[in-house]
mmCIF file of C-alpha atoms and ligand atoms in Angstrom:
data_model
loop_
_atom_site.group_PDB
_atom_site.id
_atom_site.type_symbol
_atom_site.label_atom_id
_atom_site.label_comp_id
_atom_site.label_asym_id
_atom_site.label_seq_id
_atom_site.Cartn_x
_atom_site.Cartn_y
_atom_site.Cartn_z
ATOM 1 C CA UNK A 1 -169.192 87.917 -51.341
ATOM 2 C CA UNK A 2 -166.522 87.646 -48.551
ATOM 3 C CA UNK A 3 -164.679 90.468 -46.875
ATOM 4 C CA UNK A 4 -160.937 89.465 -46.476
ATOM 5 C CA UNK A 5 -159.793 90.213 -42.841
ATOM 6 C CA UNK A 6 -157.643 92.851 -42.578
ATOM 7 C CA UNK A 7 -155.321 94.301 -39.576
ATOM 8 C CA UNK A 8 -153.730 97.745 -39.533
ATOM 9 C CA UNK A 9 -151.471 99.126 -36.907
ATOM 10 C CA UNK A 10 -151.182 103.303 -37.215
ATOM 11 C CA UNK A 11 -148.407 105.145 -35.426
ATOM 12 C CA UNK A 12 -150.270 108.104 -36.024
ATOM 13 C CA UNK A 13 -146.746 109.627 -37.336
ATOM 14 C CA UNK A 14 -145.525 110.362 -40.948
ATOM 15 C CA UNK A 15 -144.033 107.355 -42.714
ATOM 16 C CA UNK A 16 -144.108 104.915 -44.677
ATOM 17 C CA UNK A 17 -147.752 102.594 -45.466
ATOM 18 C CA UNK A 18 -147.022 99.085 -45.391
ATOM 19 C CA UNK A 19 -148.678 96.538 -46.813
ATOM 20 C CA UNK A 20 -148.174 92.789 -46.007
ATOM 21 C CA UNK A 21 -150.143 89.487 -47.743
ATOM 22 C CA UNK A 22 -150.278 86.237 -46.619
ATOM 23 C CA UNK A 23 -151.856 82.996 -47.774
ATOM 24 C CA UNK A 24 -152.085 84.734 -51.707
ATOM 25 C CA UNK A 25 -152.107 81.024 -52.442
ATOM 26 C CA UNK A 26 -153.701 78.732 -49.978
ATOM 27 C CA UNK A 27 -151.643 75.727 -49.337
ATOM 28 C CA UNK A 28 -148.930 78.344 -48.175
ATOM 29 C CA UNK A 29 -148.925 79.145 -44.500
ATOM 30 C CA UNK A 30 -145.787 80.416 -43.121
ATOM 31 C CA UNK A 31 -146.898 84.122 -44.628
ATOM 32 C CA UNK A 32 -150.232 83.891 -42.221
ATOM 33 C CA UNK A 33 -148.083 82.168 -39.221
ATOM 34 C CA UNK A 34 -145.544 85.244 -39.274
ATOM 35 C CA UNK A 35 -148.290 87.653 -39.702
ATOM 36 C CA UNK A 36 -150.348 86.321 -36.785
ATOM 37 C CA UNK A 37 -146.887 86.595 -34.650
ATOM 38 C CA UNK A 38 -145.972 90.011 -35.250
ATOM 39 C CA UNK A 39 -149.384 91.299 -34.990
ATOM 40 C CA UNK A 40 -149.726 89.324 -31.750
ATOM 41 C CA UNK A 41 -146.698 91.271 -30.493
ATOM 42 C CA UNK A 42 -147.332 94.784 -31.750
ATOM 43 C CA UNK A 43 -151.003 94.204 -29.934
ATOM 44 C CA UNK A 44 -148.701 93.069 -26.981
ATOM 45 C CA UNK A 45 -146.365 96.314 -27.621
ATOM 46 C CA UNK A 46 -143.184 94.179 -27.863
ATOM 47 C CA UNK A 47 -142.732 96.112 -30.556
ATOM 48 C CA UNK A 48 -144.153 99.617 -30.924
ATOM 49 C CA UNK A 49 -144.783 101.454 -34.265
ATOM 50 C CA UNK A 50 -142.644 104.476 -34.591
ATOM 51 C CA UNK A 51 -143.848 105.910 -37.877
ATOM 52 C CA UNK A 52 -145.976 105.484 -41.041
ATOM 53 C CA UNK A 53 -148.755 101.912 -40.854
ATOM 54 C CA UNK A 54 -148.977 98.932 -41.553
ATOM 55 C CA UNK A 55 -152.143 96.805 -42.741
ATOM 56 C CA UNK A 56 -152.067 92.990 -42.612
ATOM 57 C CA UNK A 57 -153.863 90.629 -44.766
ATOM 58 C CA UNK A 58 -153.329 87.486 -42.812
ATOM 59 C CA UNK A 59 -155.426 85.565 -45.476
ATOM 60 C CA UNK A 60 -155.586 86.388 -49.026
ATOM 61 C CA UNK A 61 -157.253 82.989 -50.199
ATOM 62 C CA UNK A 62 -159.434 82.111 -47.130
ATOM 63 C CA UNK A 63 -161.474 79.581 -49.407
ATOM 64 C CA UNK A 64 -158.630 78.140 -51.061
ATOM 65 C CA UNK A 65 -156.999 77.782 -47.219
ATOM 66 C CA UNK A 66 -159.623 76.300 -45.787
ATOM 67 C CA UNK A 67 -159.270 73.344 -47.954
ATOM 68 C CA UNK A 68 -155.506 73.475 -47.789
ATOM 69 C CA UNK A 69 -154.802 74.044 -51.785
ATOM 70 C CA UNK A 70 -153.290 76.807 -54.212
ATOM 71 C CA UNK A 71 -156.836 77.987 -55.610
ATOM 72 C CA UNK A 72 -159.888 77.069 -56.208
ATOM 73 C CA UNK A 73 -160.942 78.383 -59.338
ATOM 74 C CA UNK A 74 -158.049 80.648 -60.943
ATOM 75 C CA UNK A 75 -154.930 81.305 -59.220
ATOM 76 C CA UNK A 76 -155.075 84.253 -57.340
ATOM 77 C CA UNK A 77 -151.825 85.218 -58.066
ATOM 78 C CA UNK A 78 -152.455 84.966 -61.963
ATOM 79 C CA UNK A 79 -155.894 87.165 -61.757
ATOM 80 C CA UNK A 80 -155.088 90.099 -59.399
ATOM 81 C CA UNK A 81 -156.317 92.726 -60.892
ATOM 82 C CA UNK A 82 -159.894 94.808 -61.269
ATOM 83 C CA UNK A 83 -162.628 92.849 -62.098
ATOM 84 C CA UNK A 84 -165.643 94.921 -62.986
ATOM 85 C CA UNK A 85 -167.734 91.983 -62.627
ATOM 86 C CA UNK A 86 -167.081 89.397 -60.430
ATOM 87 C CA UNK A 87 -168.276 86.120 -60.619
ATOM 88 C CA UNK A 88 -165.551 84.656 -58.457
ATOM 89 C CA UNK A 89 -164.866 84.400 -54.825
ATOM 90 C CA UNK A 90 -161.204 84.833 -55.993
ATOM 91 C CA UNK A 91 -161.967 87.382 -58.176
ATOM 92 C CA UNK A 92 -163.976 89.044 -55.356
ATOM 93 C CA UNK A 93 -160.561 88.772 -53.459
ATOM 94 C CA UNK A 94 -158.227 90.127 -55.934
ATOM 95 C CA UNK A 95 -160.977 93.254 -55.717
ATOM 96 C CA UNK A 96 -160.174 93.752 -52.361
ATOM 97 C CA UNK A 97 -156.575 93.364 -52.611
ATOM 98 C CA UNK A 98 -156.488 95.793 -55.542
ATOM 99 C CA UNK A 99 -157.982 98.262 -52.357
ATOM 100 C CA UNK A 100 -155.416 98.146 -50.455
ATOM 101 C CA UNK A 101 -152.362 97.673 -52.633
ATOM 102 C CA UNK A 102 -153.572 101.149 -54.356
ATOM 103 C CA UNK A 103 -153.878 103.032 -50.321
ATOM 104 C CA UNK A 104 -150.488 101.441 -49.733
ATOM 105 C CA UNK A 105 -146.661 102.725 -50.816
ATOM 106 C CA UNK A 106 -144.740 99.506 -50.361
ATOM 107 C CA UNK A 107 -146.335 95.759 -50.358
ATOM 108 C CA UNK A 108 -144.583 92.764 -49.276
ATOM 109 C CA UNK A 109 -146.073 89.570 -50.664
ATOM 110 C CA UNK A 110 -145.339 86.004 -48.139
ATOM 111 C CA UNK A 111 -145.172 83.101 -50.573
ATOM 112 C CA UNK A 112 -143.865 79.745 -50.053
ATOM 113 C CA UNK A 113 -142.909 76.800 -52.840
ATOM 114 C CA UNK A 114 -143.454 73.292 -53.004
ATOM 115 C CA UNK A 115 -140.398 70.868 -52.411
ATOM 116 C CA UNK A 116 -138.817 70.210 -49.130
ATOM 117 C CA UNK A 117 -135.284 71.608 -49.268
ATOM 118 C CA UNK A 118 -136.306 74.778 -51.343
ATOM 119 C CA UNK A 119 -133.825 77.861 -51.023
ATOM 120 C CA UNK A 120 -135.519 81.167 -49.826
ATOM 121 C CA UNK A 121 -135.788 83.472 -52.418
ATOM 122 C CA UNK A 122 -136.666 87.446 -52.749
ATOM 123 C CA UNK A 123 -138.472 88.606 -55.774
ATOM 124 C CA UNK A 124 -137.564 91.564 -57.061
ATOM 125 C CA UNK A 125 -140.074 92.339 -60.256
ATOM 126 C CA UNK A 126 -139.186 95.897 -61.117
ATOM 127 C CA UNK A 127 -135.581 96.829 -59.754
ATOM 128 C CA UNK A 128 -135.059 100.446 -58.286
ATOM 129 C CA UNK A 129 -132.064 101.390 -55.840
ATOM 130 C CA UNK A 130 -134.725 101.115 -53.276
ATOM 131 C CA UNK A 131 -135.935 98.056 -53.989
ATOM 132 C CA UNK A 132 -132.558 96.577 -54.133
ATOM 133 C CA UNK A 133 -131.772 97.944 -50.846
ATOM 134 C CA UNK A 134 -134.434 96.615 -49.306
ATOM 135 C CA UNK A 135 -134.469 93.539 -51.157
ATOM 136 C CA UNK A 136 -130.999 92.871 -49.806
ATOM 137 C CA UNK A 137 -131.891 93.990 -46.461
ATOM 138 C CA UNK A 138 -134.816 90.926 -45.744
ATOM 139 C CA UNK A 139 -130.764 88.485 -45.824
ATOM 140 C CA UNK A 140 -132.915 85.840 -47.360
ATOM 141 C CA UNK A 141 -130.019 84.501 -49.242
ATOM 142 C CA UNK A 142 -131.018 85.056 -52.798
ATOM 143 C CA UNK A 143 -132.787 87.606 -54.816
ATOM 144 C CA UNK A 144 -133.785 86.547 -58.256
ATOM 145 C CA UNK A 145 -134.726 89.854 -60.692
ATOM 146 C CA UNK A 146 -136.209 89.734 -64.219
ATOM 147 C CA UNK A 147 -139.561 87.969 -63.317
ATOM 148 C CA UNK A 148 -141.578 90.308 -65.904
ATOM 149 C CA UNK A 149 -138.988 90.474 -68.596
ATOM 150 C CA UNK A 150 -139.265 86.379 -68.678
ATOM 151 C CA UNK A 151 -143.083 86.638 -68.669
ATOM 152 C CA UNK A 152 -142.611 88.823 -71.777
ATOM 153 C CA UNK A 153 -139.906 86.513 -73.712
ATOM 154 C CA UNK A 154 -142.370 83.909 -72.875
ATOM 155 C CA UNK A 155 -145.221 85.835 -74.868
ATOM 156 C CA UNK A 156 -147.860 85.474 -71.346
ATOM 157 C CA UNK A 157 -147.394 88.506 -69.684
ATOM 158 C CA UNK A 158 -151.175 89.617 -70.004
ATOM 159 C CA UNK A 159 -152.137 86.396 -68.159
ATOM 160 C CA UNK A 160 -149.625 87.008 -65.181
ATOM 161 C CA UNK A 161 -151.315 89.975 -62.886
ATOM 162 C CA UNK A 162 -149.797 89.373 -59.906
ATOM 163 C CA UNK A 163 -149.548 91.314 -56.341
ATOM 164 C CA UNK A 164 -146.330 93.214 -57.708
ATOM 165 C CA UNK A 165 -147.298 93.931 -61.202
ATOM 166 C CA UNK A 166 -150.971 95.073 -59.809
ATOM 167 C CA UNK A 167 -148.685 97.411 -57.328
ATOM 168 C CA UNK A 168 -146.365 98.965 -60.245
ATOM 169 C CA UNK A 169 -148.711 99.565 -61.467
ATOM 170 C CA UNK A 170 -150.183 101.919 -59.357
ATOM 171 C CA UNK A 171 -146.781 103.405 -58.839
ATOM 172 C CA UNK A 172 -146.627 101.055 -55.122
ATOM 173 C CA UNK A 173 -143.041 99.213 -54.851
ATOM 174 C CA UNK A 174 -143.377 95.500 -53.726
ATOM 175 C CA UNK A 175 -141.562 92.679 -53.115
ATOM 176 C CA UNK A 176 -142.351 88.824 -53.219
ATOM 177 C CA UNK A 177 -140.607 86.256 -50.767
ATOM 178 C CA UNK A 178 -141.116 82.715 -51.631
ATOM 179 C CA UNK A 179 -139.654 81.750 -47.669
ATOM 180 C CA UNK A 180 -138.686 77.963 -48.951
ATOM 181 C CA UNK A 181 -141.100 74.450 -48.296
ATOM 182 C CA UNK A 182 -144.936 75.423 -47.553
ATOM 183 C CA UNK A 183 -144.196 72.994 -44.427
ATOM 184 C CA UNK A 184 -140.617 73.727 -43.308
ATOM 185 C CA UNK A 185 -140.625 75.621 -39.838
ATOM 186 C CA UNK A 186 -138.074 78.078 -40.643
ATOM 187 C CA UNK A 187 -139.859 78.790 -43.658
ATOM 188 C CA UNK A 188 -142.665 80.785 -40.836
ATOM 189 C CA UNK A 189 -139.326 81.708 -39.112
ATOM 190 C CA UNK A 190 -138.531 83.476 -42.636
ATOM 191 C CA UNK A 191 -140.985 85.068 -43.334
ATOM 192 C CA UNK A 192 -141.549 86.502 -39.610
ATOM 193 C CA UNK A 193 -138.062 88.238 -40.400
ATOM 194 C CA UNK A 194 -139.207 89.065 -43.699
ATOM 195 C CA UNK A 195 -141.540 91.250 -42.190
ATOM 196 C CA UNK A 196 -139.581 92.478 -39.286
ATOM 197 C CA UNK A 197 -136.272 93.366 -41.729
ATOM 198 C CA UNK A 198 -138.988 95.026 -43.951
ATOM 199 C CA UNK A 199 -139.985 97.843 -40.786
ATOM 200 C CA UNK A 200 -136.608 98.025 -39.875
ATOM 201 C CA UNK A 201 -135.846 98.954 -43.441
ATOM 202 C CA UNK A 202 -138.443 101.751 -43.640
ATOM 203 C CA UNK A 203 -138.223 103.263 -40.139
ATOM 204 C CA UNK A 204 -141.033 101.889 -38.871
ATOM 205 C CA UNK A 205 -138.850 100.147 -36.061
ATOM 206 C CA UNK A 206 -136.108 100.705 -34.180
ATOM 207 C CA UNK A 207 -134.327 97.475 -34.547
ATOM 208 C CA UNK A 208 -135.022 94.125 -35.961
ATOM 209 C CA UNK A 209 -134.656 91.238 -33.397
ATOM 210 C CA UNK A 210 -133.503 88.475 -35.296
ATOM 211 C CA UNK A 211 -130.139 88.087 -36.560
ATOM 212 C CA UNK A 212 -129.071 88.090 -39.904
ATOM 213 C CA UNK A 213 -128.321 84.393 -41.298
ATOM 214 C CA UNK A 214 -126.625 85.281 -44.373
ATOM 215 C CA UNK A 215 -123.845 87.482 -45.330
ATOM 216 C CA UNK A 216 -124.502 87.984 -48.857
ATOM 217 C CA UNK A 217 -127.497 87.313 -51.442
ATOM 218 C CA UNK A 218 -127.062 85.432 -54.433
ATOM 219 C CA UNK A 219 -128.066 87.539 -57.355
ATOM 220 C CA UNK A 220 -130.116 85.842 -60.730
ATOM 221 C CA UNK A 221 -132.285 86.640 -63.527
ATOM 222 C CA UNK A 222 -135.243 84.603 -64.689
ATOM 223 C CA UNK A 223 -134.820 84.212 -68.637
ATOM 224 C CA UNK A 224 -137.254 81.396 -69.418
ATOM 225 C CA UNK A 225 -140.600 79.730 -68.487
ATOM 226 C CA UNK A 226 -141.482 75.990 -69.166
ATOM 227 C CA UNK A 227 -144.820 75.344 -68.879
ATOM 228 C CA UNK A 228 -145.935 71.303 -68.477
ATOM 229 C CA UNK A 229 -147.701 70.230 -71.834
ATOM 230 C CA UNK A 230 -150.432 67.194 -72.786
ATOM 231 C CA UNK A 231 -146.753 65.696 -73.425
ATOM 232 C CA UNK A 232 -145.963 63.543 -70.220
ATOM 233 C CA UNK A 233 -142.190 64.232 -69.210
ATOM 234 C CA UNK A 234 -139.992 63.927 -66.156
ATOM 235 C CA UNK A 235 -137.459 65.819 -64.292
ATOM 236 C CA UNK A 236 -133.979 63.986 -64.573
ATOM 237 C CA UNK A 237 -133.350 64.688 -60.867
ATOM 238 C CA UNK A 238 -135.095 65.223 -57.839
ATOM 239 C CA UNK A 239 -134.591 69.466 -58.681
ATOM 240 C CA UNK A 240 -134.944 71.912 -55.694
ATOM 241 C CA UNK A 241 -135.335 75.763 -55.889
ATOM 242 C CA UNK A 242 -132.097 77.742 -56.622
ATOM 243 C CA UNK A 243 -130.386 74.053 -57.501
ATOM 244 C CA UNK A 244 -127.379 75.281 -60.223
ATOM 245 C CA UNK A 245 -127.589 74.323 -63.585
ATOM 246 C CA UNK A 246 -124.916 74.709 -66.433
ATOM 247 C CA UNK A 247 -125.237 75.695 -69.512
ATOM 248 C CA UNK A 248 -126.833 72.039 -71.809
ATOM 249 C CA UNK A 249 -127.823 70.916 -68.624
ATOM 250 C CA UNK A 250 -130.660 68.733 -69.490
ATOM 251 C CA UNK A 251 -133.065 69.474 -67.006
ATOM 252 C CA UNK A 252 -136.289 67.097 -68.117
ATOM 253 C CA UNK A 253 -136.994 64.646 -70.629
ATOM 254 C CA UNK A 254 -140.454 64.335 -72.192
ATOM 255 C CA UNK A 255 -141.826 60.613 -73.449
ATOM 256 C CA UNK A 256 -140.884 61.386 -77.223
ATOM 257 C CA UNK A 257 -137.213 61.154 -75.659
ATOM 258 C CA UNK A 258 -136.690 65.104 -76.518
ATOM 259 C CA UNK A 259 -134.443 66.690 -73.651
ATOM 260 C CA UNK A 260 -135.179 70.442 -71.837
ATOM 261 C CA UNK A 261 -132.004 72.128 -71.429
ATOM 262 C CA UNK A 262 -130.929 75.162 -69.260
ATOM 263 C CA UNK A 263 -129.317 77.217 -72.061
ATOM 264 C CA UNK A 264 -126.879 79.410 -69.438
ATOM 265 C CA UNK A 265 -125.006 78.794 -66.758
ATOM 266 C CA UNK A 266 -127.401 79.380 -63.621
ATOM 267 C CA UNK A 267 -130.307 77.840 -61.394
ATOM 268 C CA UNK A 268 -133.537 76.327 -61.580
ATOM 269 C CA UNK A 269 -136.271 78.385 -60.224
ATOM 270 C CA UNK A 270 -139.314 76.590 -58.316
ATOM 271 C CA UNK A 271 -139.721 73.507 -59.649
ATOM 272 C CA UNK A 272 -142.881 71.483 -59.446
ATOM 273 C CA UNK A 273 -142.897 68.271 -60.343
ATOM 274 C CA UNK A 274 -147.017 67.599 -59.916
ATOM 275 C CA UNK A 275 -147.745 70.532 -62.280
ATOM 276 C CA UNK A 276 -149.937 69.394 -64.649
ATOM 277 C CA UNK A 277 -151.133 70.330 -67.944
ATOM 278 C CA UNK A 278 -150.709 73.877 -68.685
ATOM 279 C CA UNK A 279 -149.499 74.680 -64.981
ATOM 280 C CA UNK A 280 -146.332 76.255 -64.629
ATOM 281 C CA UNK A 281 -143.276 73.308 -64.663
ATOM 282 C CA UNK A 282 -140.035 75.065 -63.860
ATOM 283 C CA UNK A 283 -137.889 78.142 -64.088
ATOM 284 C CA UNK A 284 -134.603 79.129 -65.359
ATOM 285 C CA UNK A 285 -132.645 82.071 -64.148
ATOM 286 C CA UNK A 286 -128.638 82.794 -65.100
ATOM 287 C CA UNK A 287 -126.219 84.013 -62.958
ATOM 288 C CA UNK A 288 -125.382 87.486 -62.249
HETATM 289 ZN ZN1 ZN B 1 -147.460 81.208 -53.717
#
């Protein structure tokens, strides 16, 4: 089996324990690009560590990354959880992960999505005060809530472990960023102040360098997953992330000529138009 690479800076003072992932899935590099940076310049000591630590995982899906796709065998981000026996390099992975979400307090998960001209987006799973604040504090521009309660409605919770389920559930606060196109440039830029915002947030810093490029974030709640089918169907429009929707909206038409509809006012969340069979299609959040 293969031992992820992982990075950890220690002030040696009391604080918070930081954990950052890149690369969960591995067609998604601007979480491993703004790792590499601000590791690069707290090695350089352009920015020093005033309390607590913080432990990198620049890669999360090296095998999946080295041949530039989301997974090779299961989604990582579907399977992360124990495995007692594992048969899987990616279940191997999802091991190791487990490690170091449970030594951790707060995890920050680097995502990206798949259309050019994708809005960046903060997950917040399981919404505390402190979560919200920091949530709000990464300026990302929207923060979408509700994730699990969807999964639920949707009756495939049990098959979703992901980074920040697998951390509430050890009682570890996390946050996902999906930080727009895998390819866009700012989406690296993103996610480097994802990660910066994030020390600044917990003390860790002093200041954050980059500005803030929003004033306020645009709150919505998932409320329903569409998963694609053996039915072949189409968007009816060429759908980016955090597009609105109204309520009726028709949002895809499948080849028996029925119509999916967004049933509240609101956006569509991370749409993929080459999902296939049984892969996740789109989201639907409502306003707040
Ligand atoms: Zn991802």
């Amino acid at each position: 089996m293969q031992t992820l690479e992982t990075y950890t800076f220690n002030s040696h003072k009391p604080g918070a324990n930081l954990l950052v992932l890149g690369a969960v899935h591995g067609n998604e590099p601007a979480g491993t690009l703004a790792i590499e940076k601000i590791m690069q310049k707290l090695v350089q000591a352009q920015i020093t560590l005033k309390s607590g630590s913080v432990t990198f995982i620049p890669v999360c899906n090296p095998v999946a990354k080295q041949e530039d796709v989301r997974f090779i065998e299961h989604n990582l981000n579907r399977i992360l959880k124990r495995h007692d026996f594992e048969k899987t390099l990616e279940q191997s992975y999802a091991n190791q992960i487990c490690d170091l979400i449970e030594k951790a307090d707060y995890v920050l998960d680097i995502h990206s999505t798949h259309l050019e001209g994708d809005l960046p987006t903060v997950f917040n799973d399981f919404v505390t005060e402190e979560t919200s604040a920091w949530a709000e504090s990464l300026n990302v521009g929207t923060v979408i809530t509700s994730w699990r309660d969807m999964l639920g409605s949707a009756g495939v919770a049990d098959e979703f472990s992901d980074t920040v389920f697998h951390s509430f559930n050890h009682g570890k606060k996390a946050l996902l960023v999906e930080a727009g196109y895998h390819n866009e440039p700012t989406a690296e830029k993103l996610a480097y102040q994802a990660i910066e915002k994030t020390l600044k947030f917990f003390g860790m810093v002093d200041k954050a360098y980059t500005e803030a490029n929003v004033s306020e974030n645009t709150i919505a709640h998932m409320y329903k997953l569409v998963f694609k089918t053996e039915q072949d169907g189409k968007f009816v429009q060429d759908w980016k992330h955090m597009d609105p929707v109204v309520a009726k909206q028709v949002i895809a038409k499948l080849d028996d000529g029925s119509e999916l509809t967004a049933e509240q006012d609101g956006y569509i969340v991370i749409p993929f138009p080459e999902a296939t069979a049984g892969e996740e299609w789109f989201y639907l959040a409502k306003k707040d």
